[in-house]
Amino acid sequence: MKQINLSEKDYKRLRRLLRYHEKMYGNEETAWSFQDLVDLQEIGTEIAGILTSYLKTKNAKDLLNSK
Amino acid sequence: MPRIFSTQSKKFLKQIDKSELELNRFLTDNWSLLFPQYTYISNEFKLEGNVRSKGSSGRIDILAFNPKTKRFVVFELKKDFDRNVNEQASDYRDFIEDNFAEIYLQSAQKYDVSLPKYNEISKDVEVIVLSKYFSQTDIDRAKKRKEIITLIRYFWFENELFLYDYLNNDPDDLIEKENTEKIKKIKSVIEGKPLISETDIFFAKKEESKKLYNLFYDFLASITDVTVTVQDTKIKLETNFGQRFSVIGYSGKTGRKSYLQINTDIDVLGSQKLIFDDRLRPDGTKKGSLGSERYEVFIQNEDQLSELMIFVRNFIQNQN
């Protein structure tokens, strides 16, 4: 399987976003405010943004098209 | 696990469970009593606007500023257990570095906090983690990193009692250490002994290294405030113009025949005179070094040191 190596910077960004997501997400007792939901959505969008840049490369496109 | 026994009611006080939000409000409301050494900026600090860089979502539990070290201070609050505190410190450092201008502006404009000039603030960040439990590994690592990460354990008890304990960097210990140093110096003066500074001890018998270091230090001190931290392997010089230098002494017998290695992030690529190593690899990672800065500059003589000083001076002029 082809492996994708994230840059150190992106890896750290993802790590921070995921940690923050985990913190906000909480557990079954956590009550969210609307602002919390907006923030969770924003984090999701940013995570997608970081990952998308790797899927736009030629290698990734070739790999995905070959399936 | 700490226990509190009330001699008045003859019983152990019960531990109370409170949310992270309650802890946040409690600290914010009692800031000047609990953390008088830090300037409070905001709780739930969030970057606003469309100028944010990638990965900048999320809130900082409490953002403060340390006027002594001129660094932003990030408070991370945990309800229970915390893990990987060192990773978090590293991530926050990147976050502050990536969004430095926005954080500075927002602190000064939205929260009306009086901060030093932009270029006088260090881009390093201090992280303070409050949690009920920490692993021994995290405590040991935080102790090694000195003032960058501070771990505080806390507990809530009934009767509105809040117990907190610095696991490292206790401000009371720092005051005590400073006083001990002062007493040591006074004692030496009374006894007529020469004062031996930490720097003297660091360079030991490397006289040439010490001479070059003193020239460099005097140069920096003539243009900025310098904070000197002597560590086991290096001397850290932190300046008010946002640059830090790591200094290591050599005996002149190494491959490069140098007496001093000065690590810096100031770009010295254009120099013909300096011997230096750019630690940045093509993939963006850095080669290992005793200092975290990008360039390792090897100083063999005063001439090369003067050249480095020119680069430092030019850097400051370009900033202004």
Short mmCIF file of C-alpha atoms in Angstrom, two decimals:
data_model
loop_
_atom_site.label_atom_id
_atom_site.label_comp_id
_atom_site.label_asym_id
_atom_site.label_seq_id
_atom_site.Cartn_x
_atom_site.Cartn_y
_atom_site.Cartn_z
CA MET A 1 0.00 0.00 0.00
CA LYS A 2 1.22 3.47 -0.88
CA GLN A 3 1.97 5.54 2.20
CA ILE A 4 1.44 9.27 2.47
CA ASN A 5 3.83 11.17 4.66
CA LEU A 6 2.41 14.35 6.08
CA SER A 7 4.84 17.22 6.53
CA GLU A 8 5.94 17.79 10.13
CA LYS A 9 4.06 21.08 10.21
CA ASP A 10 0.80 19.58 8.95
CA TYR A 11 1.19 16.62 11.28
CA LYS A 12 1.49 18.96 14.25
CA ARG A 13 -1.45 21.07 13.05
CA LEU A 14 -3.60 17.95 12.77
CA ARG A 15 -2.43 16.77 16.16
CA ARG A 16 -3.44 20.05 17.75
CA LEU A 17 -6.79 20.17 15.97
CA LEU A 18 -7.60 16.57 16.87
CA ARG A 19 -6.64 17.14 20.49
CA TYR A 20 -8.83 20.21 20.61
CA HIS A 21 -11.64 18.35 18.89
CA GLU A 22 -11.37 15.57 21.49
CA LYS A 23 -11.44 18.12 24.28
CA MET A 24 -14.52 19.87 22.91
CA TYR A 25 -16.26 16.68 21.98
CA GLY A 26 -15.95 15.49 25.58
CA ASN A 27 -18.03 12.49 26.59
CA GLU A 28 -21.67 11.46 26.79
CA GLU A 29 -22.25 13.99 29.56
CA THR A 30 -20.87 16.93 27.64
CA ALA A 31 -23.40 19.61 26.74
CA TRP A 32 -22.50 21.74 23.73
CA SER A 33 -23.41 25.32 23.09
CA PHE A 34 -24.10 26.57 19.57
CA GLN A 35 -20.68 28.17 19.60
CA ASP A 36 -19.19 24.76 20.44
CA LEU A 37 -20.93 23.29 17.39
CA VAL A 38 -19.63 26.08 15.19
CA ASP A 39 -16.13 25.45 16.52
CA LEU A 40 -16.41 21.70 15.98
CA GLN A 41 -17.54 22.31 12.42
CA GLU A 42 -14.66 24.74 11.87
CA ILE A 43 -12.14 22.20 13.16
CA GLY A 44 -13.58 19.57 10.81
CA THR A 45 -13.27 21.95 7.87
CA GLU A 46 -9.66 22.75 8.73
CA ILE A 47 -8.77 19.08 9.11
CA ALA A 48 -10.33 18.40 5.70
CA GLY A 49 -8.41 21.37 4.26
CA ILE A 50 -5.07 20.03 5.44
CA LEU A 51 -5.75 16.52 4.12
CA THR A 52 -7.19 17.71 0.82
CA SER A 53 -3.91 19.33 -0.16
CA TYR A 54 -2.33 15.83 -0.16
CA LEU A 55 -5.11 14.40 -2.30
CA LYS A 56 -4.58 17.04 -4.96
CA THR A 57 -1.06 15.92 -5.80
CA LYS A 58 -0.45 14.07 -9.08
CA ASN A 59 0.63 10.89 -7.28
CA ALA A 60 -2.56 10.83 -5.24
CA LYS A 61 -4.72 11.43 -8.32
CA ASP A 62 -2.95 8.67 -10.27
CA LEU A 63 -3.33 6.31 -7.35
CA LEU A 64 -7.01 7.03 -6.91
CA ASN A 65 -7.71 6.76 -10.68
CA SER A 66 -5.94 3.40 -10.92
CA LYS A 67 -8.52 1.79 -8.59
CA MET B 1 -3.83 11.55 46.67
CA PRO B 2 -4.05 14.54 49.01
CA ARG B 3 -6.53 14.54 51.84
CA ILE B 4 -7.69 17.41 53.93
CA PHE B 5 -8.72 16.80 57.50
CA SER B 6 -10.83 19.43 59.18
CA THR B 7 -9.88 19.69 62.84
CA GLN B 8 -12.99 21.77 63.38
CA SER B 9 -15.54 19.28 62.07
CA LYS B 10 -13.33 16.26 62.81
CA LYS B 11 -13.67 14.72 59.36
CA PHE B 12 -11.93 14.40 56.05
CA LEU B 13 -13.23 16.86 53.51
CA LYS B 14 -14.77 15.32 50.41
CA GLN B 15 -13.34 15.93 46.99
CA ILE B 16 -15.71 17.71 44.64
CA ASP B 17 -15.98 17.20 40.92
CA LYS B 18 -16.24 20.41 38.91
CA SER B 19 -16.18 20.98 35.19
CA GLU B 20 -13.36 22.50 33.19
CA LEU B 21 -15.55 25.51 32.57
CA GLU B 22 -16.00 26.09 36.30
CA LEU B 23 -12.27 25.81 36.80
CA ASN B 24 -11.72 28.31 34.01
CA ARG B 25 -14.14 30.82 35.57
CA PHE B 26 -12.66 30.33 39.02
CA LEU B 27 -9.11 31.03 37.80
CA THR B 28 -10.24 34.02 35.77
CA ASP B 29 -12.17 35.53 38.69
CA ASN B 30 -9.26 35.08 41.10
CA TRP B 31 -6.45 35.78 38.68
CA SER B 32 -4.57 38.47 40.57
CA LEU B 33 -4.48 36.31 43.70
CA LEU B 34 -3.49 33.05 42.03
CA PHE B 35 -1.16 34.23 39.24
CA PRO B 36 0.00 37.78 40.03
CA GLN B 37 3.17 37.16 38.00
CA TYR B 38 1.22 36.95 34.71
CA THR B 39 -0.85 39.52 32.85
CA TYR B 40 -4.25 38.08 32.09
CA ILE B 41 -5.38 38.49 28.45
CA SER B 42 -8.47 36.36 27.93
CA ASN B 43 -10.09 33.03 28.58
CA GLU B 44 -11.42 30.94 25.70
CA PHE B 45 -9.09 32.88 23.43
CA LYS B 46 -9.87 32.32 19.78
CA LEU B 47 -8.36 33.78 16.65
CA GLU B 48 -10.85 35.83 14.70
CA GLY B 49 -11.16 37.01 11.13
CA ASN B 50 -10.16 35.64 7.76
CA VAL B 51 -6.43 36.11 8.15
CA ARG B 52 -5.93 32.90 10.07
CA SER B 53 -3.49 30.32 8.85
CA LYS B 54 -4.20 26.63 8.36
CA GLY B 55 -4.80 24.70 11.57
CA SER B 56 -5.58 27.73 13.71
CA SER B 57 -9.05 26.71 14.86
CA GLY B 58 -9.71 26.02 18.49
CA ARG B 59 -9.58 28.05 21.64
CA ILE B 60 -6.83 28.59 24.17
CA ASP B 61 -8.29 27.97 27.63
CA ILE B 62 -6.56 31.02 29.09
CA LEU B 63 -4.05 33.26 27.37
CA ALA B 64 -1.76 35.40 29.51
CA PHE B 65 1.55 37.22 29.18
CA ASN B 66 4.69 36.95 31.26
CA PRO B 67 6.14 40.51 31.49
CA LYS B 68 9.40 39.18 32.93
CA THR B 69 10.25 36.80 30.09
CA LYS B 70 8.19 38.71 27.48
CA ARG B 71 6.47 35.55 26.37
CA PHE B 72 2.86 34.61 25.85
CA VAL B 73 1.62 32.07 28.39
CA VAL B 74 -0.90 29.41 27.44
CA PHE B 75 -2.95 27.85 30.22
CA GLU B 76 -4.27 24.42 29.37
CA LEU B 77 -6.94 23.18 31.77
CA LYS B 78 -7.80 19.55 32.20
CA LYS B 79 -10.64 18.13 34.19
CA ASP B 80 -8.86 14.90 34.99
CA PHE B 81 -5.76 13.34 33.55
CA ASP B 82 -3.49 14.91 31.03
CA ARG B 83 -1.13 13.20 28.64
CA ASN B 84 1.61 14.22 26.26
CA VAL B 85 2.14 17.62 27.83
CA ASN B 86 5.41 18.00 25.93
CA GLU B 87 3.67 17.50 22.60
CA GLN B 88 1.14 20.13 23.59
CA ALA B 89 3.85 22.62 24.47
CA SER B 90 5.44 22.04 21.08
CA ASP B 91 2.08 22.44 19.29
CA TYR B 92 1.26 25.66 21.13
CA ARG B 93 4.68 27.03 20.30
CA ASP B 94 3.96 26.42 16.60
CA PHE B 95 0.48 27.86 16.94
CA ILE B 96 1.76 31.09 18.51
CA GLU B 97 4.60 31.29 15.98
CA ASP B 98 2.25 30.78 12.99
CA ASN B 99 -0.31 33.31 14.21
CA PHE B 100 1.95 35.66 16.15
CA ALA B 101 0.85 38.91 14.53
CA GLU B 102 -2.86 38.14 14.94
CA ILE B 103 -2.45 37.07 18.55
CA TYR B 104 -0.48 40.21 19.33
CA LEU B 105 -3.00 42.49 17.64
CA GLN B 106 -6.02 40.81 19.15
CA SER B 107 -4.48 40.93 22.64
CA ALA B 108 -3.64 44.60 22.33
CA GLN B 109 -6.75 45.81 20.49
CA LYS B 110 -9.64 43.59 21.48
CA TYR B 111 -8.55 42.89 25.06
CA ASP B 112 -6.77 46.20 25.57
CA VAL B 113 -3.73 44.57 27.17
CA SER B 114 -0.62 46.66 27.40
CA LEU B 115 2.17 44.68 25.74
CA PRO B 116 5.79 45.56 24.89
CA LYS B 117 6.57 46.50 21.29
CA TYR B 118 5.90 43.77 18.71
CA ASN B 119 9.56 43.04 18.00
CA GLU B 120 10.43 42.90 21.70
CA ILE B 121 8.26 39.88 22.39
CA SER B 122 9.71 36.40 22.27
CA LYS B 123 8.01 33.93 19.97
CA ASP B 124 8.63 31.20 22.50
CA VAL B 125 5.64 30.29 24.55
CA GLU B 126 5.26 29.16 28.12
CA VAL B 127 2.70 26.47 28.74
CA ILE B 128 1.04 25.92 32.09
CA VAL B 129 -1.02 22.77 32.42
CA LEU B 130 -3.49 22.35 35.26
CA SER B 131 -4.66 18.82 35.77
CA LYS B 132 -5.60 16.45 38.57
CA TYR B 133 -3.02 13.85 37.56
CA PHE B 134 0.18 13.75 35.52
CA SER B 135 2.31 10.78 34.58
CA GLN B 136 5.75 10.60 36.17
CA THR B 137 7.30 10.70 32.68
CA ASP B 138 5.59 14.00 31.92
CA ILE B 139 6.69 15.46 35.26
CA ASP B 140 10.31 14.40 34.65
CA ARG B 141 10.31 15.79 31.10
CA ALA B 142 8.74 19.07 32.17
CA LYS B 143 11.40 19.48 34.87
CA LYS B 144 14.13 19.02 32.29
CA ARG B 145 12.63 21.68 30.03
CA LYS B 146 12.84 24.22 32.85
CA GLU B 147 10.57 27.23 32.50
CA ILE B 148 8.81 26.29 29.24
CA ILE B 149 6.27 23.90 30.78
CA THR B 150 4.84 24.25 34.24
CA LEU B 151 2.66 21.54 35.68
CA ILE B 152 0.13 22.36 38.37
CA ARG B 153 -1.91 19.69 40.08
CA TYR B 154 -5.21 20.79 41.57
CA PHE B 155 -8.10 19.44 43.58
CA TRP B 156 -11.47 20.78 44.63
CA PHE B 157 -12.76 20.06 48.11
CA GLU B 158 -16.02 20.77 49.80
CA ASN B 159 -16.42 24.12 51.59
CA GLU B 160 -15.19 25.87 48.44
CA LEU B 161 -11.61 24.79 49.01
CA PHE B 162 -9.23 24.77 46.05
CA LEU B 163 -5.86 23.07 46.46
CA TYR B 164 -3.13 23.55 43.90
CA ASP B 165 0.45 22.45 43.82
CA TYR B 166 3.25 23.44 41.42
CA LEU B 167 5.03 20.24 40.37
CA ASN B 168 7.85 22.31 38.86
CA ASN B 169 8.78 25.98 38.47
CA ASP B 170 7.15 26.93 41.75
CA PRO B 171 7.40 30.76 41.92
CA ASP B 172 8.24 30.53 45.64
CA ASP B 173 11.20 28.24 44.86
CA LEU B 174 12.43 30.68 42.23
CA ILE B 175 12.39 33.54 44.75
CA GLU B 176 14.23 31.33 47.21
CA LYS B 177 16.81 30.40 44.56
CA GLU B 178 17.38 34.06 43.70
CA ASN B 179 17.82 34.90 47.37
CA THR B 180 20.28 32.03 47.85
CA GLU B 181 22.32 33.31 44.89
CA LYS B 182 22.35 36.82 46.34
CA ILE B 183 23.41 35.55 49.79
CA LYS B 184 26.20 33.52 48.15
CA LYS B 185 27.49 36.64 46.37
CA ILE B 186 27.34 38.79 49.51
CA LYS B 187 29.18 36.07 51.44
CA SER B 188 31.92 35.96 48.80
CA VAL B 189 32.35 39.74 49.01
CA ILE B 190 32.61 39.61 52.82
CA GLU B 191 35.14 36.79 52.69
CA GLY B 192 37.12 38.54 49.96
CA LYS B 193 36.71 35.65 47.51
CA PRO B 194 36.43 36.39 43.79
CA LEU B 195 32.89 36.08 42.47
CA ILE B 196 32.47 33.05 40.27
CA SER B 197 29.49 33.37 38.02
CA GLU B 198 27.61 30.53 36.39
CA THR B 199 29.12 31.65 33.09
CA ASP B 200 32.65 31.31 34.51
CA ILE B 201 31.81 27.80 35.64
CA PHE B 202 30.31 26.97 32.23
CA PHE B 203 33.46 27.95 30.34
CA ALA B 204 35.78 26.61 33.07
CA LYS B 205 39.30 26.74 31.60
CA LYS B 206 38.29 27.70 28.08
CA GLU B 207 39.62 31.26 28.37
CA GLU B 208 39.40 32.11 24.67
CA SER B 209 35.78 30.91 24.52
CA LYS B 210 34.95 33.01 27.56
CA LYS B 211 36.61 36.09 26.06
CA LEU B 212 34.66 35.75 22.79
CA TYR B 213 31.44 35.03 24.67
CA ASN B 214 31.90 38.16 26.81
CA LEU B 215 32.44 40.27 23.66
CA PHE B 216 29.26 38.87 22.14
CA TYR B 217 27.28 39.33 25.35
CA ASP B 218 28.50 42.95 25.77
CA PHE B 219 27.54 43.64 22.15
CA LEU B 220 23.99 42.30 22.68
CA ALA B 221 23.63 44.05 26.04
CA SER B 222 24.57 47.36 24.40
CA ILE B 223 21.57 47.13 22.05
CA THR B 224 18.94 45.14 23.94
CA ASP B 225 17.98 43.55 27.25
CA VAL B 226 19.51 40.10 27.43
CA THR B 227 18.25 37.23 29.55
CA VAL B 228 21.00 34.70 30.21
CA THR B 229 20.19 31.11 31.10
CA VAL B 230 23.14 28.85 31.80
CA GLN B 231 22.27 25.23 31.15
CA ASP B 232 24.35 22.05 31.36
CA THR B 233 25.23 22.04 27.68
CA LYS B 234 24.74 25.64 26.51
CA ILE B 235 24.12 29.25 27.44
CA LYS B 236 20.86 30.67 26.16
CA LEU B 237 20.79 34.38 25.37
CA GLU B 238 17.31 35.77 24.86
CA THR B 239 16.86 39.23 23.45
CA ASN B 240 14.09 41.75 23.22
CA PHE B 241 14.07 41.74 19.42
CA GLY B 242 12.60 38.24 19.25
CA GLN B 243 15.82 36.33 18.63
CA ARG B 244 17.50 33.77 20.80
CA PHE B 245 21.10 32.54 20.64
CA SER B 246 22.52 29.29 22.01
CA VAL B 247 26.22 29.44 22.86
CA ILE B 248 28.59 26.52 23.32
CA GLY B 249 32.31 26.73 24.15
CA TYR B 250 35.07 24.74 22.47
CA SER B 251 38.77 24.52 23.09
CA GLY B 252 39.77 25.30 19.48
CA LYS B 253 40.83 21.72 18.90
CA THR B 254 37.74 20.42 17.15
CA GLY B 255 37.59 19.87 13.38
CA ARG B 256 36.56 23.47 12.76
CA LYS B 257 39.17 24.85 15.19
CA SER B 258 36.53 27.05 16.74
CA TYR B 259 36.28 28.44 20.24
CA LEU B 260 32.63 29.25 20.22
CA GLN B 261 29.53 27.90 18.52
CA ILE B 262 26.65 30.34 18.33
CA ASN B 263 23.32 29.03 17.10
CA THR B 264 21.03 31.61 15.59
CA ASP B 265 17.93 31.91 13.42
CA ILE B 266 19.31 35.04 11.77
CA ASP B 267 20.09 34.27 8.14
CA VAL B 268 23.88 34.17 7.64
CA LEU B 269 23.80 32.46 4.25
CA GLY B 270 25.37 35.42 2.45
CA SER B 271 28.52 35.47 4.55
CA GLN B 272 31.92 34.65 3.03
CA LYS B 273 33.77 35.01 6.30
CA LEU B 274 31.67 32.92 8.65
CA ILE B 275 31.94 29.18 9.03
CA PHE B 276 28.43 27.90 9.54
CA ASP B 277 26.15 24.98 9.09
CA ASP B 278 22.56 25.34 7.93
CA ARG B 279 20.66 22.67 9.88
CA LEU B 280 17.58 22.79 7.69
CA ARG B 281 17.25 19.74 5.47
CA PRO B 282 15.46 19.90 2.09
CA ASP B 283 12.46 18.09 3.61
CA GLY B 284 12.01 20.88 6.18
CA THR B 285 13.33 18.97 9.20
CA LYS B 286 16.44 20.11 11.11
CA LYS B 287 19.65 18.23 11.78
CA GLY B 288 20.32 17.66 15.47
CA SER B 289 22.17 20.27 17.47
CA LEU B 290 22.58 21.42 21.05
CA GLY B 291 20.63 24.59 20.23
CA SER B 292 17.26 24.70 18.47
CA GLU B 293 18.12 27.59 16.12
CA ARG B 294 18.66 27.05 12.40
CA TYR B 295 22.29 28.11 11.82
CA GLU B 296 25.31 26.84 13.73
CA VAL B 297 28.00 29.51 13.45
CA PHE B 298 31.53 28.47 14.40
CA ILE B 299 33.64 31.33 15.71
CA GLN B 300 37.41 30.99 15.51
CA ASN B 301 38.40 34.60 16.18
CA GLU B 302 37.22 38.14 16.89
CA ASP B 303 37.07 38.94 13.20
CA GLN B 304 34.40 36.32 12.60
CA LEU B 305 32.58 37.41 15.72
CA SER B 306 32.45 40.99 14.38
CA GLU B 307 31.01 39.64 11.14
CA LEU B 308 28.25 37.88 13.04
CA MET B 309 27.55 41.07 14.99
CA ILE B 310 27.07 42.90 11.67
CA PHE B 311 24.44 40.33 10.68
CA VAL B 312 22.68 40.82 14.03
CA ARG B 313 22.77 44.59 13.68
CA ASN B 314 21.44 44.42 10.09
CA PHE B 315 18.66 42.13 11.24
CA ILE B 316 17.54 44.65 13.86
CA GLN B 317 17.75 47.52 11.37
CA ASN B 318 15.64 45.61 8.85
CA GLN B 319 13.06 44.95 11.55
CA ASN B 320 12.71 48.65 12.22
#
